[in-house]
Tab-separated table of C-alpha atoms and ligand atoms in Angstrom:
chain	number	residue	atom	x	y	z
A	1	UNK	CA	0.074	0.008	0.002
A	2	UNK	CA	1.142	3.519	-0.831
A	3	UNK	CA	0.415	6.146	1.780
A	4	UNK	CA	0.763	10.015	0.632
A	5	UNK	CA	2.257	12.573	3.003
A	6	UNK	CA	1.755	16.223	2.593
A	7	UNK	CA	4.270	18.519	4.437
A	8	UNK	CA	3.602	21.878	5.902
A	9	UNK	CA	7.056	23.292	6.450
A	10	UNK	CA	10.352	22.063	4.943
A	11	UNK	CA	12.916	23.729	7.468
A	12	UNK	CA	15.148	21.973	9.966
A	13	UNK	CA	12.604	19.214	11.022
A	14	UNK	CA	10.797	18.874	7.613
A	15	UNK	CA	13.938	18.450	5.644
A	16	UNK	CA	15.149	15.799	8.202
A	17	UNK	CA	11.817	13.779	7.646
A	18	UNK	CA	12.110	13.807	3.927
A	19	UNK	CA	15.697	12.441	4.264
A	20	UNK	CA	14.743	9.612	6.694
A	21	UNK	CA	11.755	8.782	4.360
A	22	UNK	CA	14.051	8.669	1.469
A	23	UNK	CA	17.128	6.761	3.015
A	24	UNK	CA	15.217	4.394	4.963
A	25	UNK	CA	12.481	3.647	2.701
A	26	UNK	CA	12.876	-0.050	2.605
A	27	UNK	CA	13.204	-0.690	6.289
A	28	UNK	CA	9.903	1.566	6.643
A	29	UNK	CA	8.095	-0.619	4.033
A	30	UNK	CA	9.202	-3.869	5.583
A	31	UNK	CA	8.323	-2.939	9.209
A	32	UNK	CA	4.752	-1.090	8.145
A	33	UNK	CA	3.798	-2.948	5.085
A	34	UNK	CA	3.315	0.462	3.569
A	35	UNK	CA	5.355	2.770	1.190
A	36	UNK	CA	5.439	6.273	2.499
A	37	UNK	CA	5.721	8.794	0.006
A	38	UNK	CA	6.047	12.649	0.211
A	39	UNK	CA	3.494	13.957	-2.450
A	40	UNK	CA	3.601	17.806	-1.798
A	41	UNK	CA	5.141	20.218	0.501
A	42	UNK	CA	3.707	23.570	1.170
A	43	UNK	CA	6.142	26.276	2.608
A	44	UNK	CA	6.037	29.980	3.343
A	45	UNK	CA	9.296	30.866	1.567
A	46	UNK	CA	9.513	29.092	-1.713
A	47	UNK	CA	13.094	30.768	-2.594
A	48	UNK	CA	14.847	29.209	0.369
A	49	UNK	CA	17.519	26.801	-0.839
A	50	UNK	CA	16.837	23.260	0.189
A	51	UNK	CA	19.526	20.509	0.159
A	52	UNK	CA	20.306	17.087	1.371
A	53	UNK	CA	17.372	15.149	-0.141
A	54	UNK	CA	15.927	14.315	-3.679
A	55	UNK	CA	13.306	16.882	-4.406
A	56	UNK	CA	10.786	14.228	-6.172
A	57	UNK	CA	7.692	16.405	-5.054
A	58	UNK	CA	6.189	19.609	-5.775
A	59	UNK	CA	6.708	22.624	-3.248
A	60	UNK	CA	4.311	25.307	-3.245
A	61	UNK	CA	2.957	27.923	-0.969
A	62	UNK	CA	-0.813	27.050	-1.373
A	63	UNK	CA	-2.189	24.955	1.660
A	64	UNK	CA	-5.065	23.654	-0.681
A	65	UNK	CA	-2.379	21.866	-2.653
A	66	UNK	CA	-2.206	19.400	0.316
A	67	UNK	CA	-5.640	19.802	1.999
A	68	UNK	CA	-7.456	19.015	-1.228
A	69	UNK	CA	-5.333	16.374	-2.659
A	70	UNK	CA	-7.076	13.133	-2.165
A	71	UNK	CA	-3.617	11.268	-2.782
A	72	UNK	CA	-2.634	12.571	0.555
A	73	UNK	CA	-3.736	10.735	3.771
A	74	UNK	CA	-1.189	12.002	6.163
A	75	UNK	CA	-0.551	15.830	6.922
A	76	UNK	CA	2.746	16.585	8.719
A	77	UNK	CA	2.909	19.943	10.326
A	78	UNK	CA	6.447	21.236	11.120
A	79	UNK	CA	6.192	24.805	10.564
A	80	UNK	CA	5.450	25.958	14.128
A	81	UNK	CA	3.351	28.927	15.233
A	82	UNK	CA	-0.145	28.575	16.417
A	83	UNK	CA	-2.835	30.142	14.615
A	84	UNK	CA	-2.231	29.213	11.070
A	85	UNK	CA	-0.978	25.719	12.169
A	86	UNK	CA	-4.371	25.509	14.179
A	87	UNK	CA	-6.385	26.273	11.232
A	88	UNK	CA	-4.246	23.831	8.889
A	89	UNK	CA	-4.560	20.981	11.235
A	90	UNK	CA	-8.121	21.650	11.913
A	91	UNK	CA	-8.918	21.505	8.265
A	92	UNK	CA	-6.646	18.627	7.652
A	93	UNK	CA	-8.480	16.513	10.426
A	94	UNK	CA	-11.993	17.562	8.976
A	95	UNK	CA	-10.845	16.454	5.725
A	96	UNK	CA	-10.340	13.153	7.439
A	97	UNK	CA	-6.463	13.142	7.100
A	98	UNK	CA	-4.266	11.860	9.645
A	99	UNK	CA	-2.134	14.581	11.316
A	100	UNK	CA	1.572	14.520	12.781
A	101	UNK	CA	2.844	17.693	14.400
A	102	UNK	CA	5.903	18.743	16.299
A	103	UNK	CA	3.916	21.896	17.506
A	104	UNK	CA	4.077	21.966	21.264
A	105	UNK	CA	2.572	25.413	21.762
A	106	UNK	CA	-0.443	24.389	19.789
A	107	UNK	CA	-0.847	21.014	21.349
A	108	UNK	CA	-0.378	22.291	24.760
A	109	UNK	CA	-3.048	25.165	24.174
A	110	UNK	CA	-5.626	23.493	22.117
A	111	UNK	CA	-4.689	19.661	21.893
A	112	UNK	CA	-7.887	18.459	23.549
A	113	UNK	CA	-9.956	20.128	21.012
A	114	UNK	CA	-7.882	18.837	18.143
A	115	UNK	CA	-8.055	15.361	19.561
A	116	UNK	CA	-11.621	15.433	19.956
A	117	UNK	CA	-11.677	16.622	16.163
A	118	UNK	CA	-9.571	13.839	15.245
A	119	UNK	CA	-11.606	11.390	17.116
A	120	UNK	CA	-15.080	12.449	15.510
A	121	UNK	CA	-13.252	12.174	12.265
A	122	UNK	CA	-11.880	8.629	12.777
A	123	UNK	CA	-8.304	9.786	12.194
A	124	UNK	CA	-4.895	9.890	13.995
A	125	UNK	CA	-3.452	12.927	15.732
A	126	UNK	CA	0.116	12.318	16.899
A	127	UNK	CA	2.777	14.522	18.430
A	128	UNK	CA	5.750	12.562	19.680
A	129	UNK	CA	8.057	15.186	18.457
A	130	UNK	CA	6.594	17.963	20.367
A	131	UNK	CA	7.978	16.765	23.737
A	132	UNK	CA	11.739	16.395	24.275
A	133	UNK	CA	12.578	16.147	20.517
A	134	UNK	CA	14.201	12.704	19.802
A	135	UNK	CA	13.288	11.337	23.102
A	136	UNK	CA	10.243	8.949	22.757
A	137	UNK	CA	8.603	9.990	25.912
A	138	UNK	CA	4.897	10.273	25.041
A	139	UNK	CA	4.572	6.787	23.312
A	140	UNK	CA	6.445	5.292	26.201
A	141	UNK	CA	4.089	7.050	28.761
A	142	UNK	CA	0.910	5.988	26.879
A	143	UNK	CA	1.916	2.307	26.242
A	144	UNK	CA	4.485	1.491	28.803
A	145	UNK	CA	2.855	3.123	31.888
A	146	UNK	CA	-0.685	2.402	31.103
A	147	UNK	CA	-1.052	0.410	34.417
A	148	UNK	CA	1.192	2.279	36.582
A	149	UNK	CA	0.607	5.060	38.884
A	150	UNK	CA	2.796	7.981	38.096
A	151	UNK	CA	3.863	10.045	41.044
A	152	UNK	CA	6.255	12.547	39.332
A	153	UNK	CA	7.500	13.228	35.783
A	154	UNK	CA	10.426	15.702	35.597
A	155	UNK	CA	13.239	16.330	33.411
A	156	UNK	CA	15.468	18.572	31.401
A	157	UNK	CA	12.992	19.351	28.535
A	158	UNK	CA	14.625	22.370	26.839
A	159	UNK	CA	17.602	21.677	24.770
A	160	UNK	CA	18.480	25.465	24.227
A	161	UNK	CA	18.522	26.394	27.908
A	162	UNK	CA	20.593	23.179	28.902
A	163	UNK	CA	22.806	23.970	26.224
A	164	UNK	CA	23.296	27.547	27.581
A	165	UNK	CA	23.949	26.319	31.018
A	166	UNK	CA	26.248	23.666	30.164
A	167	UNK	CA	28.332	26.231	28.037
A	168	UNK	CA	28.415	28.587	30.894
A	169	UNK	CA	29.291	26.145	33.439
A	170	UNK	CA	31.937	24.037	31.405
A	171	UNK	CA	33.419	26.421	28.934
A	172	UNK	CA	33.034	29.704	30.730
A	173	UNK	CA	30.873	31.181	27.616
A	174	UNK	CA	28.679	34.162	28.667
A	175	UNK	CA	24.979	33.748	28.529
A	176	UNK	CA	24.924	35.825	25.155
A	177	UNK	CA	27.518	33.898	23.576
A	178	UNK	CA	26.012	30.381	24.440
A	179	UNK	CA	22.503	31.494	23.265
A	180	UNK	CA	24.032	32.729	19.939
A	181	UNK	CA	25.821	29.410	19.520
A	182	UNK	CA	22.460	27.200	20.414
A	183	UNK	CA	20.677	29.317	17.724
A	184	UNK	CA	23.559	28.659	14.985
A	185	UNK	CA	23.369	25.076	15.670
A	186	UNK	CA	19.543	25.218	15.032
A	187	UNK	CA	18.256	24.216	18.659
A	188	UNK	CA	16.510	27.318	19.555
A	189	UNK	CA	13.018	28.301	18.521
A	190	UNK	CA	12.746	31.174	15.979
A	191	UNK	CA	12.207	33.552	19.113
A	192	UNK	CA	14.432	31.954	21.685
A	193	UNK	CA	12.401	33.877	24.429
A	194	UNK	CA	10.204	30.774	25.027
A	195	UNK	CA	13.300	28.731	25.398
A	196	UNK	CA	15.223	30.640	27.953
A	197	UNK	CA	12.070	32.140	29.964
A	198	UNK	CA	10.855	28.608	30.430
A	199	UNK	CA	7.765	28.607	28.421
A	200	UNK	CA	9.018	26.131	25.880
A	201	UNK	CA	9.691	23.694	28.818
A	202	UNK	CA	6.105	24.574	30.158
A	203	UNK	CA	4.186	23.726	26.983
A	204	UNK	CA	6.004	20.300	27.070
A	205	UNK	CA	5.260	19.857	30.814
A	206	UNK	CA	1.728	20.361	30.006
A	207	UNK	CA	1.714	17.771	27.437
A	208	UNK	CA	3.632	15.379	29.769
A	209	UNK	CA	0.904	16.213	32.755
A	210	UNK	CA	-1.687	14.956	29.867
A	211	UNK	CA	-0.122	11.721	29.626
A	212	UNK	CA	1.202	11.110	33.133
A	213	UNK	CA	-1.670	12.479	35.293
A	214	UNK	CA	-4.598	12.608	32.763
A	215	UNK	CA	-4.957	16.396	33.464
A	216	UNK	CA	-5.367	19.374	31.205
A	217	UNK	CA	-3.640	22.203	32.669
A	218	UNK	CA	-3.445	25.724	31.131
A	219	UNK	CA	-0.379	27.936	31.098
A	220	UNK	CA	-1.528	29.829	34.082
A	221	UNK	CA	-1.459	26.626	36.229
A	222	UNK	CA	2.339	26.160	35.595
A	223	UNK	CA	4.587	28.256	37.680
A	224	UNK	CA	7.489	29.259	35.307
A	225	UNK	CA	10.847	30.629	36.022
A	226	UNK	CA	13.521	30.780	33.188
A	227	UNK	CA	17.252	31.013	33.072
A	228	UNK	CA	17.629	34.713	31.984
A	229	UNK	CA	18.280	35.790	35.408
A	230	UNK	CA	20.861	33.199	36.439
A	231	UNK	CA	24.418	34.445	37.223
A	232	UNK	CA	27.815	32.823	36.939
A	233	UNK	CA	27.991	33.315	40.731
A	234	UNK	CA	24.858	31.245	41.305
A	235	UNK	CA	26.372	28.383	39.063
A	236	UNK	CA	29.725	28.654	40.870
A	237	UNK	CA	28.318	28.619	44.325
A	238	UNK	CA	25.876	25.690	43.570
A	239	UNK	CA	29.097	23.907	42.222
A	240	UNK	CA	30.899	24.600	45.545
A	241	UNK	CA	28.013	22.785	47.398
A	242	UNK	CA	28.234	19.916	45.001
A	243	UNK	CA	25.187	20.887	42.588
A	244	UNK	CA	24.703	21.722	38.942
A	245	UNK	CA	21.855	24.108	38.295
A	246	UNK	CA	19.449	22.672	35.427
A	247	UNK	CA	16.318	24.106	34.171
A	248	UNK	CA	13.757	21.384	35.243
A	249	UNK	CA	10.040	20.690	34.410
A	250	UNK	CA	8.728	19.015	37.479
A	251	UNK	CA	5.077	17.808	37.483
A	252	UNK	CA	4.407	15.797	40.696
A	253	UNK	CA	1.841	14.540	42.973
A	254	UNK	CA	1.404	16.142	46.485
A	255	UNK	CA	-1.481	14.304	48.378
A	256	UNK	CA	-4.484	14.558	46.019
A	257	UNK	CA	-3.098	17.357	44.265
A	258	UNK	CA	-0.621	18.374	41.479
A	259	UNK	CA	2.116	20.651	41.472
A	260	UNK	CA	3.419	21.853	37.995
A	261	UNK	CA	6.626	23.825	37.851
A	262	UNK	CA	9.365	25.094	35.366
A	263	UNK	CA	12.370	26.418	37.211
A	264	UNK	CA	16.040	26.417	37.639
A	265	UNK	CA	16.856	23.555	40.306
A	266	UNK	CA	19.954	22.374	41.859
A	267	UNK	CA	20.761	18.894	40.983
A	268	UNK	CA	23.465	16.982	42.880
A	269	UNK	CA	26.392	15.921	40.802
A	270	UNK	CA	25.486	12.366	41.978
A	271	UNK	CA	22.027	12.415	40.231
A	272	UNK	CA	21.813	11.243	36.592
A	273	UNK	CA	20.068	14.411	35.506
A	274	UNK	CA	23.169	16.448	36.392
A	275	UNK	CA	24.993	14.628	33.546
A	276	UNK	CA	22.544	15.492	31.003
A	277	UNK	CA	24.542	18.164	29.082
A	278	UNK	CA	24.160	20.606	26.051
A	279	UNK	CA	20.988	20.170	24.126
A	280	UNK	CA	20.313	16.792	25.382
A	281	UNK	CA	16.911	16.159	27.342
A	282	UNK	CA	15.943	13.502	29.931
A	283	UNK	CA	12.726	12.674	31.246
A	284	UNK	CA	12.434	10.961	34.730
A	285	UNK	CA	9.242	9.162	35.377
A	286	UNK	CA	8.448	7.950	38.941
A	287	UNK	CA	5.788	5.185	39.083
A	288	UNK	CA	4.477	3.518	42.151
A	289	UNK	CA	5.257	-0.134	40.390
A	290	UNK	CA	8.275	0.681	38.401
A	291	UNK	CA	10.256	2.922	40.773
A	292	UNK	CA	12.315	5.439	38.759
A	293	UNK	CA	12.798	5.302	35.094
A	294	UNK	CA	14.891	8.053	33.012
A	295	UNK	CA	14.699	8.277	29.059
A	296	UNK	CA	17.876	10.330	27.898
A	297	UNK	CA	18.542	11.698	24.434
A	298	UNK	CA	18.923	14.630	22.000
A	299	UNK	CA	15.990	17.078	22.858
A	300	UNK	CA	16.373	19.147	19.669
A	301	UNK	CA	17.995	19.275	16.162
A	302	UNK	CA	17.143	18.025	12.715
A	303	UNK	CA	17.428	14.302	12.661
A	304	UNK	CA	16.495	13.387	16.190
A	305	UNK	CA	13.270	15.530	16.057
A	306	UNK	CA	12.585	14.085	12.494
A	307	UNK	CA	12.846	10.413	14.037
A	308	UNK	CA	9.991	11.172	16.491
A	309	UNK	CA	7.951	12.373	13.568
A	310	UNK	CA	8.769	9.273	11.736
A	311	UNK	CA	7.836	7.131	14.858
A	312	UNK	CA	4.258	9.021	14.344
A	313	UNK	CA	4.142	8.426	10.808
A	314	UNK	CA	4.951	4.840	11.031
A	315	UNK	CA	2.313	4.252	13.946
A	316	UNK	CA	-0.208	5.800	11.441
A	317	UNK	CA	0.882	3.523	8.818
A	318	UNK	CA	0.374	0.420	11.167
A	319	UNK	CA	-2.831	1.618	12.121
A	320	UNK	CA	-3.987	2.049	8.512
A	321	UNK	CA	-2.794	-1.620	7.916
A	322	UNK	CA	-4.661	-2.962	10.788
A	323	UNK	CA	-7.663	-0.709	10.269
A	324	UNK	CA	-7.487	0.881	13.636
A	325	UNK	CA	-6.990	4.669	13.214
A	326	UNK	CA	-8.887	7.398	15.425
A	327	UNK	CA	-7.818	6.156	18.842
A	328	UNK	CA	-6.524	9.151	20.648
A	329	UNK	CA	-2.690	9.429	21.563
A	330	UNK	CA	-3.571	9.964	25.212
A	331	UNK	CA	-6.790	8.424	26.664
A	332	UNK	CA	-6.114	9.212	30.360
A	333	UNK	CA	-8.497	11.615	32.041
A	334	UNK	CA	-8.822	12.570	35.505
A	335	UNK	CA	-9.458	15.626	37.721
A	336	UNK	CA	-6.707	16.841	40.123
A	337	UNK	CA	-6.550	20.059	42.234
A	338	UNK	CA	-3.433	22.015	41.672
A	339	UNK	CA	-1.045	22.111	44.731
A	340	UNK	CA	-1.384	24.898	47.109
A	341	UNK	CA	2.011	26.987	47.851
A	342	UNK	CA	1.992	25.317	51.310
A	343	UNK	CA	2.134	21.879	49.732
A	344	UNK	CA	4.975	22.578	47.570
A	345	UNK	CA	7.949	21.655	49.876
A	346	UNK	CA	11.518	21.289	48.958
A	347	UNK	CA	14.999	21.963	50.203
A	348	UNK	CA	16.379	25.555	48.861
A	349	UNK	CA	19.523	27.288	47.587
A	350	UNK	CA	19.135	30.880	48.682
A	351	UNK	CA	21.262	33.866	47.813
A	352	UNK	CA	20.870	37.117	49.824
A	353	UNK	CA	22.938	40.215	49.437
A	354	UNK	CA	23.166	42.374	52.346
A	355	UNK	CA	24.952	45.444	53.454
A	356	UNK	CA	28.316	44.325	55.009
A	357	UNK	CA	27.794	45.862	58.457
A	358	UNK	CA	27.840	44.411	62.149
A	359	UNK	CA	24.438	42.559	62.964
A	360	UNK	CA	23.605	42.014	59.182
A	361	UNK	CA	23.841	38.424	59.322
A	362	UNK	CA	21.977	38.300	62.655
A	363	UNK	CA	18.965	40.170	61.098
A	364	UNK	CA	18.991	37.697	58.030
A	365	UNK	CA	18.983	34.703	60.347
A	366	UNK	CA	16.234	36.271	62.155
A	367	UNK	CA	14.065	36.741	59.137
A	368	UNK	CA	14.637	33.014	58.290
A	369	UNK	CA	13.827	31.958	61.716
A	370	UNK	CA	10.407	33.963	61.777
A	371	UNK	CA	9.616	31.911	58.517
A	372	UNK	CA	10.588	28.735	60.334
A	373	UNK	CA	13.122	28.115	57.683
A	374	UNK	CA	16.209	26.396	58.912
A	375	UNK	CA	19.795	26.474	57.177
A	376	UNK	CA	21.729	23.502	56.619
A	377	UNK	CA	24.951	25.224	54.913
A	378	UNK	CA	25.785	28.795	54.894
A	379	UNK	CA	28.700	30.567	53.154
A	380	UNK	CA	29.497	34.352	52.792
A	381	UNK	CA	31.620	35.522	50.225
A	382	UNK	CA	33.825	38.761	50.579
A	383	UNK	CA	31.807	41.872	50.133
A	384	UNK	CA	31.579	43.865	47.065
A	385	UNK	CA	30.533	47.601	47.050
A	386	UNK	CA	29.795	47.411	50.437
A	387	UNK	CA	27.325	44.157	50.164
A	388	UNK	CA	28.197	40.812	51.223
A	389	UNK	CA	26.740	37.709	49.403
A	390	UNK	CA	25.236	35.120	51.856
A	391	UNK	CA	24.551	31.571	50.057
A	392	UNK	CA	22.572	29.216	52.179
A	393	UNK	CA	21.053	25.779	51.785
A	394	UNK	CA	17.983	25.015	53.653
A	395	UNK	CA	16.039	22.173	55.170
A	396	UNK	CA	12.695	21.503	53.424
A	397	UNK	CA	10.457	24.587	53.161
A	398	UNK	CA	7.292	25.301	51.246
A	399	UNK	CA	6.622	27.926	48.701
A	400	UNK	CA	4.397	29.704	51.286
A	401	UNK	CA	7.302	30.040	53.686
A	402	UNK	CA	9.387	31.393	50.756
A	403	UNK	CA	6.721	33.757	49.939
A	404	UNK	CA	7.045	35.111	53.787
A	405	UNK	CA	10.713	35.778	53.230
A	406	UNK	CA	10.224	37.564	49.905
A	407	UNK	CA	7.713	39.890	51.523
A	408	UNK	CA	10.049	40.339	54.729
A	409	UNK	CA	12.986	41.043	52.302
A	410	UNK	CA	11.212	43.449	50.127
A	411	UNK	CA	10.003	45.638	52.980
A	412	UNK	CA	13.477	45.602	54.632
A	413	UNK	CA	16.262	48.131	53.721
A	414	UNK	CA	20.072	46.975	52.864
A	415	UNK	CA	18.981	43.483	51.855
A	416	UNK	CA	18.057	41.808	48.541
A	417	UNK	CA	16.939	38.422	47.692
A	418	UNK	CA	19.269	37.607	44.821
A	419	UNK	CA	18.222	34.136	43.845
A	420	UNK	CA	16.188	31.079	45.289
A	421	UNK	CA	16.031	27.893	43.698
A	422	UNK	CA	14.809	24.541	44.774
A	423	UNK	CA	16.923	21.537	45.305
A	424	UNK	CA	15.832	18.591	43.313
A	425	UNK	CA	15.684	15.148	44.993
B	501	HSE	N1	13.770	24.958	21.136
B	501	HSE	C1	13.439	23.734	21.644
B	501	HSE	C2	14.637	23.300	22.688
B	501	HSE	C3	13.430	22.676	20.508
B	501	HSE	O1	15.631	23.884	22.795
B	501	HSE	O2	14.331	22.218	23.421
B	501	HSE	C4	12.720	21.401	20.643
B	501	HSE	O3	11.428	21.791	21.091
């Protein structure tokens, strides 16, 4: 059987998809029983040079060339953006075409609606490439954790920010130099704000939460802190205590509720997540039965992300051969409340800048004592400009306690909360 594919987008990921389809055609046919053929590509910019594959299909800029083409059964959307992509995917589903997309922004915000539309039309909607690039986490969650109760899904799910943090920590690059390098290597989104401010990771964490906990959070349900305010000093001080700083997405059960957060965390050098460097991603899944599993691999880039798109395409092909399309990618659904600040408890890394005067340390420790936050480690580095830098690790404290400290410090003179990160355990 021949299955026609229409590609929206022929940039980094789209080109990778064509290359794999062409280079591994025989293997794909052997494994799926079908011959997957690109019949058309629609792009924004017709003049962009495209190399690395045989262009044996037309490229135009008119969506109808794919949407009204009866020889195309699967639409692959790898152009990004939300509004136009939404319109294209919706029309493709209504035309009873299967859809494969890498669009995490869209799936995180309107995935449920699109999944219902796919279901009504009896077609597949898959998006393995939307989360963690080449790491096959969504299919693993839906097929290998079907019977386990997941208590936490956590990990490094933005390659660009992990690349920046690695280059700053290991090679002494500045933040701006590392970001530029990530962009040159093709890891970053076209606007890297979402990468460094944590929103790209938050979209992925929303999708991971759909699959792991059956919930449908919106962006406002996720507490998001990016890496743009992290300093060399924070990284060096964390190192001194035996920790790397990593931007983590963490969704975890706390009692009957769920906490969903993206933020820089301290990760012990002994933890496997601390060894995940550059654009690599890793997702850690804690299940009541399985214990802990970690999937590790490239979180961005042309061929790894294209491989995840291919995983979706071959699954559609298999479903077509078995005559079983139309089953939602994620079928898990339940209601969970969002965790309250008092339920979000962790050890902390706290940096306070304080006027270097007698009694300053006394007043700082007094503030933390009032909030019932207890230090485990404390370090003061030599004063600069009349200020001292106090770096503390604490015993477990809740977000509610940290909110008390924030307010107290904001209202006090000569003291500034320079950094506050959770310690991952
Ligand atoms: N910009 C994303 C990242 C690409 O850096 O992880 C994959 O989603």
